[in-house]
Amino acid sequence: MNNRLYGNLIFELSHTGRRGYSLPRNEYKHNTSELASGLRRESDVELPECDELTVVRHYTNLSHNNFGVNDGFYPLGSCTMKYNPIINEEIAAMPAFAAAHPLQPVKYSQGMLRIYYELQKSLSELAGLSEFTLNPCAGAHGELTGLMVIRSYHESRGDTARTKVLIPDSAHGTNPASAAVCGLEVVEVKSLSDGTVDVDHLRQLLDSIGSEVAAMMMTNPNTLGIFEPRVLDITSMVHEAGGLMYYDGANLNPLLGACRPGDMGFDVMHINLHKTFSTPHGGGGPGSGPVGVRKGLEQFLPMPKVVKATSNNETELVIEWEQGCGTSIGTFFGNFGVIIKAYTYILSLGKENIKYVGPLATLNATYIKEKLKDVYELPINGLSKHEFVFDGLKDKSTGVTTMDVAKRLLDYGYHAPTIYFPLLFHESLMIEPTESESLETIDGFISVMRKIAEEALADPDMVKTAPHTTPIGRVDDVLAAKQAVLTYK
Ligand SMILES: *Cc1c(COP(=O)(O)O)cnc(C)c1O
């Protein structure tokens, strides 16, 4: 940052009485406030007072301190930070979409309802399931919705003993969190040393608590990027015990064009539109986590749903608002902007090209893995799909950790991969390039990762004190979390 003036807090740039613009004086005499005096503030709010140009520069400069997919390579495993094509934004920003009101008459909403309807259908087709709701607003929100669908299904059969959810120890943290929020008890299923589900352990669990199992939550390829070879055994074992199979489809990339959760025996799933179908995400949103179900579970999905209705020989799209698994879980139609972007993404790839998404995501990840595995520790040397995990540098003698490698990457203009997750290894470094990166970008990343491995040997202290080029160096994460300072004094 060459201009420190704009690196400060906006409060520090404040000068009493300074204004961005001035409003004409109120010539009307009715200056009375409608708020009762007891409800009014006794003193003014302490807001920063700045001229407009200072505000614009302040926020523009702050935004340059951020790193996004549009700045550079962002190989964050389990997050699918793929390129968001510009056409997605242009279409979502069209006034007819951006300014639409959720309560505007159906007659004037046919175009939007068609997008909704066709995305419901496309996702069902891609997932091999019967029906999707587009209502939930994030992946975790979808998980909660899906678990509510599962609970409603069991309750509808009068089976109230099913209060447990089986979750592999490699699962994404939102899985157990969503189960707990849904009032269900989490039971962990162990992984084998190759990272796949320990089917013998699953068998033992089902033998002892099978009649209490509401569902098993899984993702496949799993969090280590490995396709579960015994997925069909797993789904049929859980079904035999009376439970349902939930598929965490946050990162559906590797499957697109290759196989479908419905065909593997999953009953309920969510998809993160904001990962699999582009849309920039991070910092809390915006997201969309549609939930799909197999045939026979449709009535448990939350509303709204867009359906075709024919009267007087005319077909029209209408909205059904009746309740499914309890209540509509998001407001109105969910995050409609994200829905439009996903729809645009699917249409612009088309049926001919969408089938390359999975294979290319897998090829890119595998290429990186093979080019780096002589200098980074590969704990599981099996076939992997769209992402994989290293366990830090191969040469551990230098004391250079995964954290150090991640920080040093920033100096070279790359966002770090996911670090210290999954928890199965001490120095996890989880890399997911996505299908949208070019060979040159990927080769650039590989050469920087190799360079850092060399630096770790030649000058470990330099790597341990990285980053050296960013506006701030290392923050004390623990202190920041334990003693969060959230207000300006
Ligand atoms: C991102 C992710 C989630 C959660 O999605 P959010 O939109 O962040 O709530 C769940 N599972 C997996 C595997 C993920 O990668």
Short mmCIF file of C-alpha atoms and ligand atoms in Angstrom, two decimals:
data_model
loop_
_atom_site.label_atom_id
_atom_site.label_comp_id
_atom_site.label_asym_id
_atom_site.label_seq_id
_atom_site.Cartn_x
_atom_site.Cartn_y
_atom_site.Cartn_z
CA MET A 1 0.00 0.00 0.00
CA ASN A 2 1.78 3.16 -1.14
CA ASN A 3 -0.76 5.60 0.24
CA ARG A 4 -1.19 5.02 3.97
CA LEU A 5 -3.88 7.70 4.23
CA TYR A 6 -6.36 5.29 2.70
CA GLY A 7 -5.20 2.25 4.62
CA ASN A 8 -6.60 3.55 7.92
CA LEU A 9 -10.03 3.02 9.40
CA ILE A 10 -12.68 5.29 7.95
CA PHE A 11 -13.15 6.70 11.47
CA GLU A 12 -9.57 7.92 11.49
CA LEU A 13 -10.18 9.85 8.28
CA SER A 14 -13.12 11.70 9.82
CA HIS A 15 -13.17 15.50 10.30
CA THR A 16 -16.02 17.08 12.22
CA GLY A 17 -18.38 18.86 9.88
CA ARG A 18 -16.96 17.43 6.66
CA ARG A 19 -19.68 16.33 4.22
CA GLY A 20 -19.90 14.40 0.97
CA TYR A 21 -22.68 16.66 -0.26
CA SER A 22 -25.16 19.11 1.19
CA LEU A 23 -28.91 18.95 1.08
CA PRO A 24 -31.05 22.09 0.64
CA ARG A 25 -32.30 23.53 3.86
CA ASN A 26 -35.72 22.27 4.92
CA GLU A 27 -38.04 25.21 4.18
CA TYR A 28 -41.07 23.55 5.68
CA LYS A 29 -41.99 24.29 9.21
CA HIS A 30 -43.34 20.87 10.13
CA ASN A 31 -40.08 19.83 11.64
CA THR A 32 -41.64 17.58 14.22
CA SER A 33 -40.42 14.05 14.52
CA GLU A 34 -43.01 11.31 14.67
CA LEU A 35 -40.98 9.41 17.23
CA ALA A 36 -41.98 10.04 20.83
CA SER A 37 -39.27 11.95 22.64
CA GLY A 38 -38.60 9.04 24.97
CA LEU A 39 -37.66 6.90 21.99
CA ARG A 40 -35.22 9.37 20.46
CA ARG A 41 -31.45 9.32 20.93
CA GLU A 42 -30.06 11.80 23.38
CA SER A 43 -26.94 12.40 21.37
CA ASP A 44 -25.99 12.02 17.72
CA VAL A 45 -24.66 8.74 16.37
CA GLU A 46 -20.91 8.84 16.03
CA LEU A 47 -20.52 8.34 12.32
CA PRO A 48 -17.37 9.20 10.37
CA GLU A 49 -17.59 12.53 8.59
CA CYS A 50 -15.73 12.50 5.30
CA ASP A 51 -15.83 13.99 1.83
CA GLU A 52 -17.03 11.70 -0.91
CA LEU A 53 -13.68 11.23 -2.65
CA THR A 54 -12.05 10.09 0.58
CA VAL A 55 -14.82 7.52 1.07
CA VAL A 56 -14.51 6.24 -2.50
CA ARG A 57 -10.72 5.95 -2.27
CA HIS A 58 -10.86 4.36 1.15
CA TYR A 59 -13.14 1.54 0.06
CA THR A 60 -11.54 1.11 -3.35
CA ASN A 61 -8.13 0.74 -1.72
CA LEU A 62 -9.48 -1.67 0.86
CA SER A 63 -10.95 -3.79 -1.93
CA HIS A 64 -7.46 -4.01 -3.46
CA ASN A 65 -6.27 -5.69 -0.29
CA ASN A 66 -8.68 -8.49 -0.94
CA PHE A 67 -7.99 -11.52 -3.10
CA GLY A 68 -10.62 -13.07 -5.33
CA VAL A 69 -10.89 -15.42 -8.28
CA ASN A 70 -10.70 -12.40 -10.57
CA ASP A 71 -7.31 -11.48 -9.07
CA GLY A 72 -5.56 -14.79 -9.41
CA PHE A 73 -5.54 -18.56 -8.92
CA TYR A 74 -7.58 -19.61 -5.89
CA PRO A 75 -7.16 -23.38 -5.36
CA LEU A 76 -9.22 -23.63 -2.16
CA GLY A 77 -10.11 -27.30 -1.67
CA SER A 78 -13.72 -28.18 -0.84
CA CYS A 79 -14.71 -24.66 -1.86
CA THR A 80 -14.71 -24.79 -5.65
CA MET A 81 -13.59 -21.23 -6.31
CA LYS A 82 -14.18 -21.35 -10.03
CA TYR A 83 -14.39 -18.54 -12.53
CA ASN A 84 -17.75 -16.79 -12.72
CA PRO A 85 -18.36 -15.88 -16.37
CA ILE A 86 -19.23 -12.21 -16.95
CA ILE A 87 -22.39 -13.17 -18.85
CA ASN A 88 -23.83 -14.57 -15.59
CA GLU A 89 -23.58 -11.15 -13.96
CA GLU A 90 -24.93 -9.32 -17.00
CA ILE A 91 -28.01 -11.49 -17.19
CA ALA A 92 -28.66 -11.47 -13.43
CA ALA A 93 -28.38 -7.66 -13.47
CA MET A 94 -30.96 -7.17 -16.23
CA PRO A 95 -33.60 -4.84 -14.78
CA ALA A 96 -36.43 -7.26 -15.55
CA PHE A 97 -34.76 -9.74 -13.18
CA ALA A 98 -32.99 -7.49 -10.71
CA ALA A 99 -36.02 -5.26 -10.07
CA ALA A 100 -38.65 -7.99 -10.01
CA HIS A 101 -40.77 -8.29 -6.89
CA PRO A 102 -41.55 -11.72 -5.43
CA LEU A 103 -45.22 -10.81 -5.04
CA GLN A 104 -45.72 -9.47 -8.54
CA PRO A 105 -48.58 -11.25 -10.30
CA VAL A 106 -47.80 -14.62 -11.83
CA LYS A 107 -49.05 -13.31 -15.17
CA TYR A 108 -46.15 -10.82 -15.27
CA SER A 109 -43.58 -13.25 -13.91
CA GLN A 110 -43.71 -15.99 -16.51
CA GLY A 111 -40.12 -15.42 -17.67
CA MET A 112 -38.72 -15.70 -14.17
CA LEU A 113 -40.89 -18.63 -13.29
CA ARG A 114 -39.61 -20.37 -16.40
CA ILE A 115 -36.02 -19.98 -15.20
CA TYR A 116 -37.07 -21.37 -11.83
CA TYR A 117 -38.97 -24.24 -13.40
CA GLU A 118 -36.23 -25.18 -15.82
CA LEU A 119 -33.52 -25.04 -13.17
CA GLN A 120 -35.63 -27.35 -10.97
CA LYS A 121 -35.74 -29.74 -13.93
CA SER A 122 -32.07 -29.38 -14.95
CA LEU A 123 -30.81 -30.09 -11.46
CA SER A 124 -33.07 -33.13 -11.20
CA GLU A 125 -31.66 -34.42 -14.48
CA LEU A 126 -28.03 -33.75 -13.48
CA ALA A 127 -28.50 -35.38 -10.07
CA GLY A 128 -30.65 -38.32 -11.15
CA LEU A 129 -33.37 -37.35 -8.68
CA SER A 130 -37.08 -36.64 -8.97
CA GLU A 131 -37.50 -33.08 -7.77
CA PHE A 132 -35.61 -30.03 -6.44
CA THR A 133 -36.54 -27.05 -4.31
CA LEU A 134 -34.49 -23.91 -4.99
CA ASN A 135 -35.53 -22.29 -1.72
CA PRO A 136 -32.52 -22.77 0.66
CA CYS A 137 -29.92 -19.99 0.62
CA ALA A 138 -26.63 -21.84 1.28
CA GLY A 139 -25.10 -25.29 1.41
CA ALA A 140 -25.56 -25.65 5.15
CA HIS A 141 -29.09 -24.30 4.79
CA GLY A 142 -29.70 -27.06 2.22
CA GLU A 143 -28.32 -29.68 4.62
CA LEU A 144 -30.72 -28.53 7.32
CA THR A 145 -33.59 -28.59 4.81
CA GLY A 146 -32.63 -32.07 3.60
CA LEU A 147 -32.46 -33.40 7.15
CA MET A 148 -35.87 -31.87 7.88
CA VAL A 149 -37.19 -33.66 4.79
CA ILE A 150 -35.74 -36.92 6.15
CA ARG A 151 -37.20 -36.34 9.61
CA SER A 152 -40.62 -35.56 8.10
CA TYR A 153 -40.43 -38.75 6.06
CA HIS A 154 -39.75 -40.90 9.15
CA GLU A 155 -42.43 -39.08 11.16
CA SER A 156 -44.97 -39.60 8.38
CA ARG A 157 -44.49 -43.35 8.88
CA GLY A 158 -44.87 -43.01 12.62
CA ASP A 159 -41.21 -43.92 13.12
CA THR A 160 -40.00 -41.50 15.78
CA ALA A 161 -37.08 -43.56 17.09
CA ARG A 162 -34.75 -42.46 14.29
CA THR A 163 -32.77 -39.67 15.90
CA LYS A 164 -29.21 -40.51 14.82
CA VAL A 165 -27.21 -39.46 11.78
CA LEU A 166 -24.12 -41.36 10.63
CA ILE A 167 -21.34 -39.11 9.34
CA PRO A 168 -17.84 -40.18 8.20
CA ASP A 169 -14.97 -38.59 10.12
CA SER A 170 -13.71 -36.96 6.91
CA ALA A 171 -16.97 -35.01 6.40
CA HIS A 172 -17.25 -31.26 5.96
CA GLY A 173 -17.88 -29.55 9.32
CA THR A 174 -21.31 -28.31 8.29
CA ASN A 175 -22.64 -31.91 8.18
CA PRO A 176 -22.50 -32.60 11.93
CA ALA A 177 -23.45 -28.97 12.64
CA SER A 178 -26.61 -29.21 10.50
CA ALA A 179 -27.57 -32.52 12.08
CA ALA A 180 -27.22 -30.99 15.54
CA VAL A 181 -29.27 -27.93 14.55
CA CYS A 182 -31.95 -30.31 13.29
CA GLY A 183 -32.03 -31.92 16.74
CA LEU A 184 -30.39 -35.15 15.59
CA GLU A 185 -27.49 -36.95 17.21
CA VAL A 186 -24.24 -37.37 15.28
CA VAL A 187 -22.51 -40.77 15.19
CA GLU A 188 -19.09 -40.83 13.55
CA VAL A 189 -18.16 -43.49 11.01
CA LYS A 190 -14.43 -44.21 10.82
CA SER A 191 -12.31 -43.97 7.69
CA LEU A 192 -9.79 -46.53 6.52
CA SER A 193 -6.16 -45.53 6.05
CA ASP A 194 -6.87 -44.91 2.35
CA GLY A 195 -9.44 -42.27 3.33
CA THR A 196 -12.56 -44.20 2.32
CA VAL A 197 -15.43 -45.21 4.61
CA ASP A 198 -14.68 -48.16 6.89
CA VAL A 199 -17.57 -50.36 5.77
CA ASP A 200 -16.94 -52.88 8.58
CA HIS A 201 -17.33 -50.13 11.15
CA LEU A 202 -20.52 -49.00 9.41
CA ARG A 203 -21.80 -52.58 9.55
CA GLN A 204 -21.14 -52.74 13.32
CA LEU A 205 -22.93 -49.44 13.87
CA LEU A 206 -25.94 -50.54 11.85
CA ASP A 207 -26.07 -53.86 13.71
CA SER A 208 -26.21 -52.07 17.05
CA ILE A 209 -28.19 -48.87 16.39
CA GLY A 210 -29.67 -49.46 12.91
CA SER A 211 -33.27 -48.90 14.04
CA GLU A 212 -32.35 -45.45 15.38
CA VAL A 213 -30.58 -44.24 12.23
CA ALA A 214 -32.46 -41.51 10.39
CA ALA A 215 -29.82 -41.09 7.71
CA MET A 216 -26.21 -41.30 6.71
CA MET A 217 -24.63 -38.14 5.25
CA MET A 218 -21.86 -38.61 2.72
CA THR A 219 -20.08 -36.95 -0.11
CA ASN A 220 -18.58 -38.88 -3.00
CA PRO A 221 -15.87 -38.25 -4.10
CA ASN A 222 -15.22 -37.70 -0.41
CA THR A 223 -13.46 -34.74 1.20
CA LEU A 224 -10.10 -36.25 0.24
CA GLY A 225 -11.15 -36.29 -3.40
CA ILE A 226 -11.43 -40.07 -3.44
CA PHE A 227 -14.35 -41.88 -5.00
CA GLU A 228 -15.84 -44.38 -2.55
CA PRO A 229 -15.48 -47.72 -4.31
CA ARG A 230 -18.13 -49.35 -2.10
CA VAL A 231 -20.74 -46.62 -2.34
CA LEU A 232 -23.39 -49.05 -3.61
CA ASP A 233 -22.78 -51.39 -0.65
CA ILE A 234 -23.02 -48.44 1.73
CA THR A 235 -26.29 -47.11 0.35
CA SER A 236 -27.92 -50.52 0.31
CA MET A 237 -26.77 -51.34 3.86
CA VAL A 238 -28.25 -48.10 5.21
CA HIS A 239 -31.47 -48.64 3.25
CA GLU A 240 -31.79 -52.16 4.63
CA ALA A 241 -31.55 -50.73 8.13
CA GLY A 242 -34.39 -48.32 7.27
CA GLY A 243 -32.30 -45.15 7.04
CA LEU A 244 -32.04 -42.72 4.15
CA MET A 245 -28.88 -41.63 2.33
CA TYR A 246 -28.04 -37.93 2.22
CA TYR A 247 -25.57 -36.68 -0.38
CA ASP A 248 -23.55 -33.53 0.28
CA GLY A 249 -23.34 -32.17 -3.25
CA ALA A 250 -21.71 -28.84 -2.42
CA ASN A 251 -18.95 -29.61 -4.88
CA LEU A 252 -20.67 -31.49 -7.65
CA ASN A 253 -17.96 -30.63 -10.21
CA PRO A 254 -16.34 -34.05 -10.39
CA LEU A 255 -19.65 -35.74 -11.04
CA LEU A 256 -20.94 -33.54 -13.83
CA GLY A 257 -20.85 -35.68 -16.91
CA ALA A 258 -19.57 -38.73 -15.06
CA CYS A 259 -22.25 -40.08 -12.74
CA ARG A 260 -25.23 -39.08 -10.61
CA PRO A 261 -26.00 -39.29 -6.87
CA GLY A 262 -29.47 -40.68 -7.61
CA ASP A 263 -27.92 -43.59 -9.49
CA MET A 264 -25.64 -44.34 -6.52
CA GLY A 265 -28.67 -44.82 -4.27
CA PHE A 266 -28.88 -41.42 -2.55
CA ASP A 267 -32.35 -40.24 -1.51
CA VAL A 268 -31.81 -36.58 -0.61
CA MET A 269 -29.08 -34.11 -1.50
CA HIS A 270 -28.16 -30.47 -1.78
CA ILE A 271 -26.12 -28.70 -4.41
CA ASN A 272 -24.20 -25.49 -3.82
CA LEU A 273 -25.10 -23.40 -6.86
CA HIS A 274 -22.42 -20.96 -5.67
CA LYS A 275 -19.68 -23.54 -6.07
CA THR A 276 -20.65 -26.03 -8.72
CA PHE A 277 -22.44 -23.60 -11.02
CA SER A 278 -20.11 -20.56 -10.68
CA THR A 279 -21.19 -17.41 -8.73
CA PRO A 280 -18.45 -15.81 -6.64
CA HIS A 281 -18.79 -16.62 -2.97
CA GLY A 282 -16.98 -16.14 0.29
CA GLY A 283 -17.44 -13.65 3.07
CA GLY A 284 -20.84 -15.12 3.78
CA GLY A 285 -22.64 -15.06 0.49
CA PRO A 286 -24.59 -14.88 -1.64
CA GLY A 287 -25.34 -18.56 -1.93
CA SER A 288 -27.99 -21.03 -2.91
CA GLY A 289 -28.35 -24.63 -1.74
CA PRO A 290 -31.17 -26.36 -3.66
CA VAL A 291 -32.33 -29.67 -2.22
CA GLY A 292 -33.34 -32.65 -4.34
CA VAL A 293 -35.15 -35.85 -3.46
CA ARG A 294 -35.83 -39.19 -5.10
CA LYS A 295 -39.26 -40.31 -6.19
CA GLY A 296 -41.63 -40.75 -3.26
CA LEU A 297 -40.18 -37.96 -1.11
CA GLU A 298 -41.39 -34.94 -3.13
CA GLN A 299 -44.21 -34.10 -0.73
CA PHE A 300 -41.72 -33.38 2.07
CA LEU A 301 -39.87 -30.62 0.22
CA PRO A 302 -40.50 -27.06 1.32
CA MET A 303 -42.31 -24.62 -0.94
CA PRO A 304 -42.49 -22.66 -3.15
CA LYS A 305 -42.49 -24.84 -6.19
CA VAL A 306 -43.12 -23.76 -9.76
CA VAL A 307 -45.33 -26.09 -11.76
CA LYS A 308 -47.07 -26.11 -15.13
CA ALA A 309 -50.83 -25.66 -15.09
CA THR A 310 -53.10 -25.96 -18.10
CA SER A 311 -56.48 -24.32 -18.34
CA ASN A 312 -58.53 -23.46 -21.45
CA ASN A 313 -55.83 -25.12 -23.54
CA GLU A 314 -53.23 -22.62 -22.29
CA THR A 315 -50.22 -23.65 -20.29
CA GLU A 316 -48.97 -21.30 -17.68
CA LEU A 317 -46.39 -21.56 -14.90
CA VAL A 318 -47.84 -21.17 -11.42
CA ILE A 319 -46.43 -21.12 -7.91
CA GLU A 320 -47.41 -23.63 -5.26
CA TRP A 321 -47.04 -22.26 -1.74
CA GLU A 322 -48.29 -25.17 0.35
CA GLN A 323 -45.96 -26.47 2.99
CA GLY A 324 -43.73 -29.50 2.74
CA CYS A 325 -41.22 -30.35 5.45
CA GLY A 326 -42.59 -27.79 7.85
CA THR A 327 -42.13 -24.43 6.28
CA SER A 328 -40.56 -22.62 3.41
CA ILE A 329 -37.04 -22.36 4.67
CA GLY A 330 -35.77 -19.28 2.85
CA THR A 331 -37.71 -16.17 1.97
CA PHE A 332 -39.88 -16.36 -1.14
CA PHE A 333 -37.86 -17.94 -3.97
CA GLY A 334 -34.46 -18.03 -2.26
CA ASN A 335 -31.52 -16.11 -3.70
CA PHE A 336 -32.90 -15.51 -7.14
CA GLY A 337 -29.76 -13.79 -8.48
CA VAL A 338 -27.70 -16.90 -7.81
CA ILE A 339 -30.39 -19.04 -9.41
CA ILE A 340 -30.18 -16.96 -12.60
CA LYS A 341 -26.39 -17.28 -12.67
CA ALA A 342 -26.54 -21.06 -12.29
CA TYR A 343 -29.15 -21.30 -15.02
CA THR A 344 -27.03 -19.11 -17.32
CA TYR A 345 -23.97 -21.22 -16.59
CA ILE A 346 -25.78 -24.46 -17.39
CA LEU A 347 -27.26 -23.06 -20.60
CA SER A 348 -23.99 -21.55 -21.80
CA LEU A 349 -22.19 -24.86 -21.36
CA GLY A 350 -25.07 -26.82 -22.85
CA LYS A 351 -25.63 -30.53 -22.75
CA GLU A 352 -22.64 -31.16 -25.05
CA ASN A 353 -20.11 -29.37 -22.85
CA ILE A 354 -21.34 -29.85 -19.32
CA LYS A 355 -20.15 -33.44 -19.51
CA TYR A 356 -16.53 -32.22 -19.65
CA VAL A 357 -16.76 -30.37 -16.33
CA GLY A 358 -16.13 -33.45 -14.17
CA PRO A 359 -13.35 -34.95 -16.31
CA LEU A 360 -11.52 -31.60 -16.66
CA ALA A 361 -11.78 -30.80 -12.93
CA THR A 362 -10.30 -34.24 -12.26
CA LEU A 363 -7.57 -33.88 -14.89
CA ASN A 364 -6.44 -30.49 -13.54
CA ALA A 365 -6.24 -31.72 -9.95
CA THR A 366 -4.47 -34.95 -10.87
CA TYR A 367 -1.92 -33.08 -13.00
CA ILE A 368 -0.98 -30.84 -10.05
CA LYS A 369 -0.79 -33.80 -7.70
CA GLU A 370 1.52 -35.78 -9.99
CA LYS A 371 3.79 -32.78 -10.62
CA LEU A 372 4.23 -32.00 -6.92
CA LYS A 373 4.15 -35.32 -5.11
CA ASP A 374 7.96 -35.70 -5.12
CA VAL A 375 8.33 -32.58 -2.92
CA TYR A 376 5.03 -32.57 -0.98
CA GLU A 377 3.90 -35.51 1.15
CA LEU A 378 1.04 -37.41 -0.46
CA PRO A 379 -0.51 -39.41 2.39
CA ILE A 380 -2.98 -41.29 0.21
CA ASN A 381 -1.64 -42.32 -3.10
CA GLY A 382 -4.81 -43.53 -4.77
CA LEU A 383 -6.77 -42.25 -7.72
CA SER A 384 -8.29 -38.91 -6.79
CA LYS A 385 -10.86 -36.71 -8.46
CA HIS A 386 -11.35 -32.91 -8.41
CA GLU A 387 -9.22 -32.30 -5.29
CA PHE A 388 -6.56 -33.98 -3.19
CA VAL A 389 -4.68 -33.50 0.06
CA PHE A 390 -0.95 -33.17 0.75
CA ASP A 391 0.34 -33.59 4.29
CA GLY A 392 2.78 -30.67 4.18
CA LEU A 393 6.25 -30.67 2.67
CA LYS A 394 7.94 -34.00 2.19
CA ASP A 395 11.12 -32.87 3.94
CA LYS A 396 9.93 -32.13 7.47
CA SER A 397 13.45 -31.46 8.81
CA THR A 398 13.32 -27.73 8.02
CA GLY A 399 10.36 -27.10 10.33
CA VAL A 400 8.53 -25.28 7.54
CA THR A 401 4.81 -25.93 8.04
CA THR A 402 1.74 -25.90 5.84
CA MET A 403 0.89 -22.50 7.34
CA ASP A 404 4.27 -21.17 6.17
CA VAL A 405 3.76 -22.49 2.64
CA ALA A 406 0.29 -20.94 2.55
CA LYS A 407 1.63 -17.55 3.67
CA ARG A 408 4.53 -17.66 1.22
CA LEU A 409 2.10 -18.31 -1.67
CA LEU A 410 0.58 -14.88 -1.01
CA ASP A 411 3.93 -13.27 -1.81
CA TYR A 412 3.74 -14.87 -5.24
CA GLY A 413 0.18 -13.69 -5.88
CA TYR A 414 -1.59 -16.99 -5.29
CA HIS A 415 -4.34 -17.63 -2.80
CA ALA A 416 -3.49 -20.48 -0.44
CA PRO A 417 -5.20 -23.85 -0.76
CA THR A 418 -7.39 -25.00 2.15
CA ILE A 419 -5.08 -25.69 5.09
CA TYR A 420 -5.38 -27.88 8.19
CA PHE A 421 -8.56 -29.45 6.81
CA PRO A 422 -9.47 -32.29 6.65
CA LEU A 423 -8.38 -33.07 10.19
CA LEU A 424 -7.12 -36.53 9.27
CA PHE A 425 -3.54 -35.27 8.79
CA HIS A 426 -1.42 -32.84 10.79
CA GLU A 427 -0.34 -30.63 7.89
CA SER A 428 -3.27 -30.89 5.47
CA LEU A 429 -2.97 -28.82 2.32
CA MET A 430 -6.03 -29.38 0.20
CA ILE A 431 -5.88 -28.34 -3.43
CA GLU A 432 -8.79 -27.89 -5.85
CA PRO A 433 -7.96 -26.09 -9.09
CA THR A 434 -11.43 -26.48 -10.74
CA GLU A 435 -12.00 -27.07 -14.42
CA SER A 436 -11.90 -23.42 -15.41
CA GLU A 437 -8.12 -22.85 -15.17
CA SER A 438 -5.74 -22.87 -18.11
CA LEU A 439 -2.67 -25.10 -18.38
CA GLU A 440 -0.41 -22.01 -18.09
CA THR A 441 -2.03 -20.93 -14.81
CA ILE A 442 -1.73 -24.40 -13.39
CA ASP A 443 1.90 -24.71 -14.50
CA GLY A 444 2.60 -21.32 -12.89
CA PHE A 445 1.18 -22.57 -9.60
CA ILE A 446 3.19 -25.79 -9.79
CA SER A 447 6.44 -23.94 -10.37
CA VAL A 448 5.78 -21.60 -7.41
CA MET A 449 4.94 -24.54 -5.14
CA ARG A 450 8.23 -26.18 -6.17
CA LYS A 451 10.09 -22.93 -5.63
CA ILE A 452 8.69 -22.66 -2.08
CA ALA A 453 9.82 -26.24 -1.41
CA GLU A 454 13.35 -25.21 -2.51
CA GLU A 455 13.23 -22.05 -0.39
CA ALA A 456 12.20 -24.13 2.61
CA LEU A 457 15.51 -25.98 2.31
CA ALA A 458 17.71 -23.01 1.39
CA ASP A 459 16.26 -20.32 3.65
CA PRO A 460 13.58 -21.73 5.97
CA ASP A 461 13.37 -18.56 8.09
CA MET A 462 12.37 -16.52 5.10
CA VAL A 463 9.45 -18.89 4.43
CA LYS A 464 8.53 -18.99 8.12
CA THR A 465 8.26 -15.21 8.27
CA ALA A 466 6.23 -14.86 5.06
CA PRO A 467 4.25 -13.03 3.78
CA HIS A 468 6.65 -10.20 3.03
CA THR A 469 4.69 -8.23 0.43
CA THR A 470 1.14 -7.98 1.81
CA PRO A 471 -0.25 -4.94 3.72
CA ILE A 472 -0.28 -6.96 6.93
CA GLY A 473 1.77 -10.00 7.83
CA ARG A 474 0.58 -12.75 10.14
CA VAL A 475 -2.27 -12.05 12.46
CA ASP A 476 -2.72 -13.83 15.75
CA ASP A 477 -5.79 -15.90 14.84
CA VAL A 478 -6.31 -17.18 18.35
CA LEU A 479 -6.16 -13.75 19.95
CA ALA A 480 -8.45 -12.36 17.24
CA ALA A 481 -11.00 -15.10 17.94
CA LYS A 482 -10.74 -14.99 21.73
CA GLN A 483 -10.64 -11.23 22.15
CA ALA A 484 -12.55 -9.98 19.15
CA VAL A 485 -12.64 -6.18 18.99
CA LEU A 486 -15.73 -5.44 16.95
CA THR A 487 -16.33 -1.79 17.70
CA TYR A 488 -14.23 1.31 17.15
CA LYS A 489 -13.42 3.21 20.31
C1 LIG B 1 -19.01 -25.47 1.17
C2 LIG B 1 -19.46 -26.77 1.64
C3 LIG B 1 -20.60 -26.88 2.45
C4 LIG B 1 -21.35 -25.69 3.03
O1 LIG B 1 -21.83 -24.77 2.09
P1 LIG B 1 -22.16 -23.27 2.54
O2 LIG B 1 -22.82 -22.63 1.38
O3 LIG B 1 -20.85 -22.65 2.90
O4 LIG B 1 -23.07 -23.33 3.73
C5 LIG B 1 -21.02 -28.15 2.80
N1 LIG B 1 -20.35 -29.24 2.41
C6 LIG B 1 -19.23 -29.17 1.63
C7 LIG B 1 -18.54 -30.43 1.21
C8 LIG B 1 -18.75 -27.93 1.23
O5 LIG B 1 -17.65 -27.86 0.49
#
